[in-house]
PDB file of C-alpha atoms in Angstrom:
ATOM      1  CA  MET K   1     -16.211 -17.314  -0.931  1.00 72.00           C
ATOM      2  CA  GLY K   2     -14.373 -20.571  -0.450  1.00 87.00           C
ATOM      3  CA  ALA K   3     -11.151 -18.824   0.580  1.00 89.00           C
ATOM      4  CA  PRO K   4      -8.996 -21.114   2.736  1.00 92.00           C
ATOM      5  CA  ILE K   5      -7.765 -18.187   4.858  1.00 94.00           C
ATOM      6  CA  ILE K   6      -9.973 -15.315   6.006  1.00 94.00           C
ATOM      7  CA  LEU K   7      -8.577 -13.163   8.792  1.00 96.00           C
ATOM      8  CA  PRO K   8      -8.992  -9.569   9.940  1.00 96.00           C
ATOM      9  CA  LEU K   9      -6.210  -7.238   8.861  1.00 97.00           C
ATOM     10  CA  ASP K  10      -5.974  -3.699  10.124  1.00 97.00           C
ATOM     11  CA  VAL K  11      -2.516  -2.839   8.794  1.00 97.00           C
ATOM     12  CA  ARG K  12      -1.920  -0.563  11.787  1.00 97.00           C
ATOM     13  CA  GLU K  13      -2.066  -3.593  14.082  1.00 97.00           C
ATOM     14  CA  ASP K  14       1.202  -5.561  14.097  1.00 96.00           C
ATOM     15  CA  ALA K  15      -0.438  -8.593  15.735  1.00 98.00           C
ATOM     16  CA  GLN K  16      -3.020  -8.871  12.941  1.00 98.00           C
ATOM     17  CA  MET K  17      -0.335  -8.542  10.266  1.00 97.00           C
ATOM     18  CA  GLU K  18       1.748 -11.247  11.941  1.00 98.00           C
ATOM     19  CA  ALA K  19      -1.299 -13.522  12.260  1.00 98.00           C
ATOM     20  CA  VAL K  20      -2.033 -13.253   8.529  1.00 98.00           C
ATOM     21  CA  PHE K  21       1.528 -14.078   7.471  1.00 98.00           C
ATOM     22  CA  ASN K  22       1.787 -16.886  10.044  1.00 98.00           C
ATOM     23  CA  ALA K  23      -1.442 -18.371   8.663  1.00 98.00           C
ATOM     24  CA  ILE K  24      -0.024 -18.222   5.129  1.00 98.00           C
ATOM     25  CA  LYS K  25       3.168 -19.916   6.286  1.00 98.00           C
ATOM     26  CA  THR K  26       1.212 -22.632   8.110  1.00 97.00           C
ATOM     27  CA  LYS K  27      -1.287 -23.251   5.274  1.00 97.00           C
ATOM     28  CA  TRP K  28       0.971 -22.994   2.211  1.00 96.00           C
ATOM     29  CA  GLY K  29       4.540 -22.576   3.445  1.00 97.00           C
ATOM     30  CA  LYS K  30       5.227 -19.996   0.748  1.00 97.00           C
ATOM     31  CA  LEU K  31       3.822 -16.978  -1.024  1.00 97.00           C
ATOM     32  CA  ASP K  32       4.031 -16.340  -4.763  1.00 97.00           C
ATOM     33  CA  PHE K  33       2.647 -12.809  -4.866  1.00 97.00           C
ATOM     34  CA  LEU K  34       1.219 -10.104  -2.661  1.00 98.00           C
ATOM     35  CA  LEU K  35      -1.175  -7.343  -3.710  1.00 97.00           C
ATOM     36  CA  HIS K  36      -1.267  -4.215  -1.554  1.00 97.00           C
ATOM     37  CA  ALA K  37      -4.300  -2.231  -2.705  1.00 95.00           C
ATOM     38  CA  ILE K  38      -5.136   0.033   0.208  1.00 94.00           C
ATOM     39  CA  ALA K  39      -4.943   3.737   0.889  1.00 93.00           C
ATOM     40  CA  PHE K  40      -6.560   5.971   3.472  1.00 94.00           C
ATOM     41  CA  ALA K  41      -6.519   9.545   4.697  1.00 94.00           C
ATOM     42  CA  PRO K  42      -8.902  11.224   7.121  1.00 94.00           C
ATOM     43  CA  LYS K  43     -11.596  13.011   5.119  1.00 93.00           C
ATOM     44  CA  GLU K  44     -10.876  16.450   6.582  1.00 93.00           C
ATOM     45  CA  ASP K  45      -7.223  16.170   5.537  1.00 94.00           C
ATOM     46  CA  LEU K  46      -7.959  14.513   2.204  1.00 92.00           C
ATOM     47  CA  GLN K  47     -10.359  17.205   1.030  1.00 92.00           C
ATOM     48  CA  GLY K  48      -8.245  20.199   2.020  1.00 93.00           C
ATOM     49  CA  ARG K  49      -5.084  21.753   0.703  1.00 94.00           C
ATOM     50  CA  VAL K  50      -1.794  19.931   1.252  1.00 95.00           C
ATOM     51  CA  ALA K  51      -0.518  22.970   3.163  1.00 96.00           C
ATOM     52  CA  ASP K  52      -3.459  22.680   5.564  1.00 96.00           C
ATOM     53  CA  CYS K  53      -3.368  18.943   6.356  1.00 96.00           C
ATOM     54  CA  SER K  54      -2.836  17.988   9.968  1.00 97.00           C
ATOM     55  CA  ARG K  55       0.240  16.150  11.181  1.00 97.00           C
ATOM     56  CA  ALA K  56      -1.952  13.331  12.490  1.00 98.00           C
ATOM     57  CA  GLY K  57      -3.816  13.055   9.180  1.00 97.00           C
ATOM     58  CA  PHE K  58      -0.624  13.012   7.145  1.00 97.00           C
ATOM     59  CA  LEU K  59       1.003  10.403   9.385  1.00 98.00           C
ATOM     60  CA  THR K  60      -2.128   8.237   9.260  1.00 97.00           C
ATOM     61  CA  ALA K  61      -2.186   8.428   5.454  1.00 97.00           C
ATOM     62  CA  MET K  62       1.518   7.551   5.220  1.00 98.00           C
ATOM     63  CA  ASP K  63       1.205   4.691   7.707  1.00 98.00           C
ATOM     64  CA  ILE K  64      -1.760   3.015   6.033  1.00 98.00           C
ATOM     65  CA  SER K  65      -1.026   3.883   2.404  1.00 96.00           C
ATOM     66  CA  CYS K  66       2.769   3.519   2.314  1.00 97.00           C
ATOM     67  CA  TYR K  67       4.414   2.032   5.401  1.00 98.00           C
ATOM     68  CA  SER K  68       2.020  -0.923   5.388  1.00 98.00           C
ATOM     69  CA  PHE K  69       3.540  -1.975   2.048  1.00 98.00           C
ATOM     70  CA  ILE K  70       7.035  -1.915   3.586  1.00 98.00           C
ATOM     71  CA  ARG K  71       5.837  -4.026   6.516  1.00 98.00           C
ATOM     72  CA  MET K  72       4.078  -6.493   4.200  1.00 98.00           C
ATOM     73  CA  ALA K  73       7.198  -6.767   2.025  1.00 98.00           C
ATOM     74  CA  HIS K  74       9.278  -7.528   5.113  1.00 98.00           C
ATOM     75  CA  MET K  75       6.901 -10.276   6.204  1.00 98.00           C
ATOM     76  CA  ALA K  76       6.418 -11.708   2.702  1.00 98.00           C
ATOM     77  CA  GLU K  77      10.128 -11.909   1.851  1.00 98.00           C
ATOM     78  CA  PRO K  78      10.900 -15.081   3.860  1.00 98.00           C
ATOM     79  CA  LEU K  79       7.894 -16.767   2.225  1.00 98.00           C
ATOM     80  CA  MET K  80       9.270 -15.989  -1.252  1.00 98.00           C
ATOM     81  CA  ALA K  81      12.430 -18.114  -1.069  1.00 96.00           C
ATOM     82  CA  ASN K  82      12.077 -19.028  -4.770  1.00 96.00           C
ATOM     83  CA  GLY K  83      11.173 -15.506  -5.854  1.00 98.00           C
ATOM     84  CA  GLY K  84       7.853 -13.787  -6.113  1.00 98.00           C
ATOM     85  CA  CYS K  85       6.073 -10.551  -6.835  1.00 98.00           C
ATOM     86  CA  LEU K  86       5.021  -7.665  -4.604  1.00 98.00           C
ATOM     87  CA  LEU K  87       2.448  -5.355  -6.179  1.00 98.00           C
ATOM     88  CA  THR K  88       0.897  -2.151  -4.945  1.00 97.00           C
ATOM     89  CA  THR K  89      -1.506   0.283  -6.540  1.00 95.00           C
ATOM     90  CA  SER K  90      -0.710   3.906  -7.209  1.00 94.00           C
ATOM     91  CA  TYR K  91      -2.083   6.752  -9.282  1.00 90.00           C
ATOM     92  CA  TYR K  92      -0.727   9.349 -11.706  1.00 86.00           C
ATOM     93  CA  GLY K  93      -1.203  11.941  -8.951  1.00 90.00           C
ATOM     94  CA  GLY K  94       1.952  10.556  -7.352  1.00 90.00           C
ATOM     95  CA  GLU K  95       3.965  11.757 -10.367  1.00 88.00           C
ATOM     96  CA  ARG K  96       2.121  14.888 -11.479  1.00 92.00           C
ATOM     97  CA  VAL K  97      -0.080  17.392  -9.719  1.00 92.00           C
ATOM     98  CA  ILE K  98      -3.698  16.380 -10.283  1.00 90.00           C
ATOM     99  CA  GLU K  99      -6.336  18.875  -9.222  1.00 89.00           C
ATOM    100  CA  ASN K 100      -8.249  17.732  -6.119  1.00 89.00           C
ATOM    101  CA  TYR K 101      -5.947  14.768  -5.406  1.00 90.00           C
ATOM    102  CA  ASN K 102      -4.553  16.841  -2.559  1.00 93.00           C
ATOM    103  CA  MET K 103      -2.437  15.125   0.113  1.00 93.00           C
ATOM    104  CA  MET K 104      -2.730  11.704  -1.529  1.00 94.00           C
ATOM    105  CA  GLY K 105      -0.326  13.005  -4.187  1.00 94.00           C
ATOM    106  CA  PRO K 106       2.654  13.222  -1.812  1.00 95.00           C
ATOM    107  CA  VAL K 107       1.596   9.958  -0.151  1.00 96.00           C
ATOM    108  CA  LYS K 108       1.474   8.079  -3.475  1.00 96.00           C
ATOM    109  CA  SER K 109       4.771   9.681  -4.470  1.00 96.00           C
ATOM    110  CA  ALA K 110       6.322   8.242  -1.304  1.00 97.00           C
ATOM    111  CA  LEU K 111       4.801   4.849  -2.117  1.00 97.00           C
ATOM    112  CA  GLU K 112       6.319   4.915  -5.608  1.00 97.00           C
ATOM    113  CA  GLY K 113       9.730   5.814  -4.164  1.00 97.00           C
ATOM    114  CA  THR K 114       9.352   2.934  -1.726  1.00 98.00           C
ATOM    115  CA  VAL K 115       8.654   0.562  -4.622  1.00 98.00           C
ATOM    116  CA  LYS K 116      11.936   1.559  -6.288  1.00 98.00           C
ATOM    117  CA  TYR K 117      14.003   0.945  -3.173  1.00 98.00           C
ATOM    118  CA  LEU K 118      12.265  -2.344  -2.349  1.00 98.00           C
ATOM    119  CA  ALA K 119      12.797  -3.480  -5.951  1.00 98.00           C
ATOM    120  CA  ALA K 120      16.518  -2.729  -5.708  1.00 98.00           C
ATOM    121  CA  GLU K 121      16.801  -4.615  -2.418  1.00 98.00           C
ATOM    122  CA  MET K 122      14.600  -7.599  -3.187  1.00 98.00           C
ATOM    123  CA  GLY K 123      15.482  -8.059  -6.836  1.00 97.00           C
ATOM    124  CA  LYS K 124      18.606  -9.896  -5.705  1.00 96.00           C
ATOM    125  CA  ARG K 125      16.281 -12.572  -4.286  1.00 97.00           C
ATOM    126  CA  HIS K 126      14.204 -12.703  -7.509  1.00 98.00           C
ATOM    127  CA  ILE K 127      11.324 -10.831  -5.904  1.00 98.00           C
ATOM    128  CA  ARG K 128       9.849  -8.301  -8.299  1.00 98.00           C
ATOM    129  CA  VAL K 129       8.327  -5.148  -6.803  1.00 98.00           C
ATOM    130  CA  ASN K 130       6.001  -2.982  -8.892  1.00 97.00           C
ATOM    131  CA  ALA K 131       3.347  -0.318  -8.607  1.00 96.00           C
ATOM    132  CA  LEU K 132       0.332  -0.511 -10.900  1.00 95.00           C
ATOM    133  CA  SER K 133      -1.633   2.595 -11.803  1.00 89.00           C
ATOM    134  CA  PRO K 134      -5.045   1.625 -13.164  1.00 80.00           C
ATOM    135  CA  GLY K 135      -6.285   5.229 -13.275  1.00 67.00           C
ATOM    136  CA  PRO K 136      -9.068   6.693 -11.167  1.00 64.00           C
ATOM    137  CA  ILE K 137     -11.513   4.065 -10.027  1.00 59.00           C
ATOM    138  CA  LEU K 138     -14.792   5.031  -8.436  1.00 62.00           C
ATOM    139  CA  THR K 139     -14.373   3.318  -5.108  1.00 56.00           C
ATOM    140  CA  ARG K 140     -15.801   4.319  -1.761  1.00 52.00           C
ATOM    141  CA  ALA K 141     -12.398   5.749  -0.836  1.00 52.00           C
ATOM    142  CA  ALA K 142     -12.163   7.774  -4.049  1.00 54.00           C
ATOM    143  CA  GLY K 143     -15.559   9.212  -3.207  1.00 54.00           C
ATOM    144  CA  GLY K 144     -13.801  11.244  -0.528  1.00 52.00           C
ATOM    145  CA  LEU K 145     -11.880  13.160  -3.196  1.00 54.00           C
ATOM    146  CA  ALA K 146     -13.840  16.151  -4.397  1.00 56.00           C
ATOM    147  CA  ASP K 147     -14.241  16.306  -8.187  1.00 58.00           C
ATOM    148  CA  LEU K 148     -11.451  13.869  -9.081  1.00 55.00           C
ATOM    149  CA  THR K 149     -11.863  13.264 -12.803  1.00 55.00           C
ATOM    150  CA  ASN K 150      -8.395  12.539 -14.273  1.00 50.00           C
TER     151      ASN K 150
END
């Protein structure tokens, strides 16, 4: 691929997150933009009703799909001394009820709320924070959603 930095990054592992941002600081000394394009929920919780999801499944989905963006923003901020852009991906199911989107709807809604608060906080430092919603994309992760067509 020719990428100058390739490191493992399980966003649940603080040491891996720190290693990635330390490598960026060492290699480039700054960061212009960050793209957060991850989401996850355990299949059994993702495919069921919101009212039936487990606590562990919901917390896992929130940690990976939402909190990881907060943590990345925190670590990226010092590298964006001259401003920058933090982007994450969302979906219309965070704003409106979409049949079969299930518990990812509340998770994406939380992510979109997080974007607003981060934007208010970081805008003062000329760091833009936005969520992009490209619509449903047939990814391996989306394959876990039964009959998602919108």
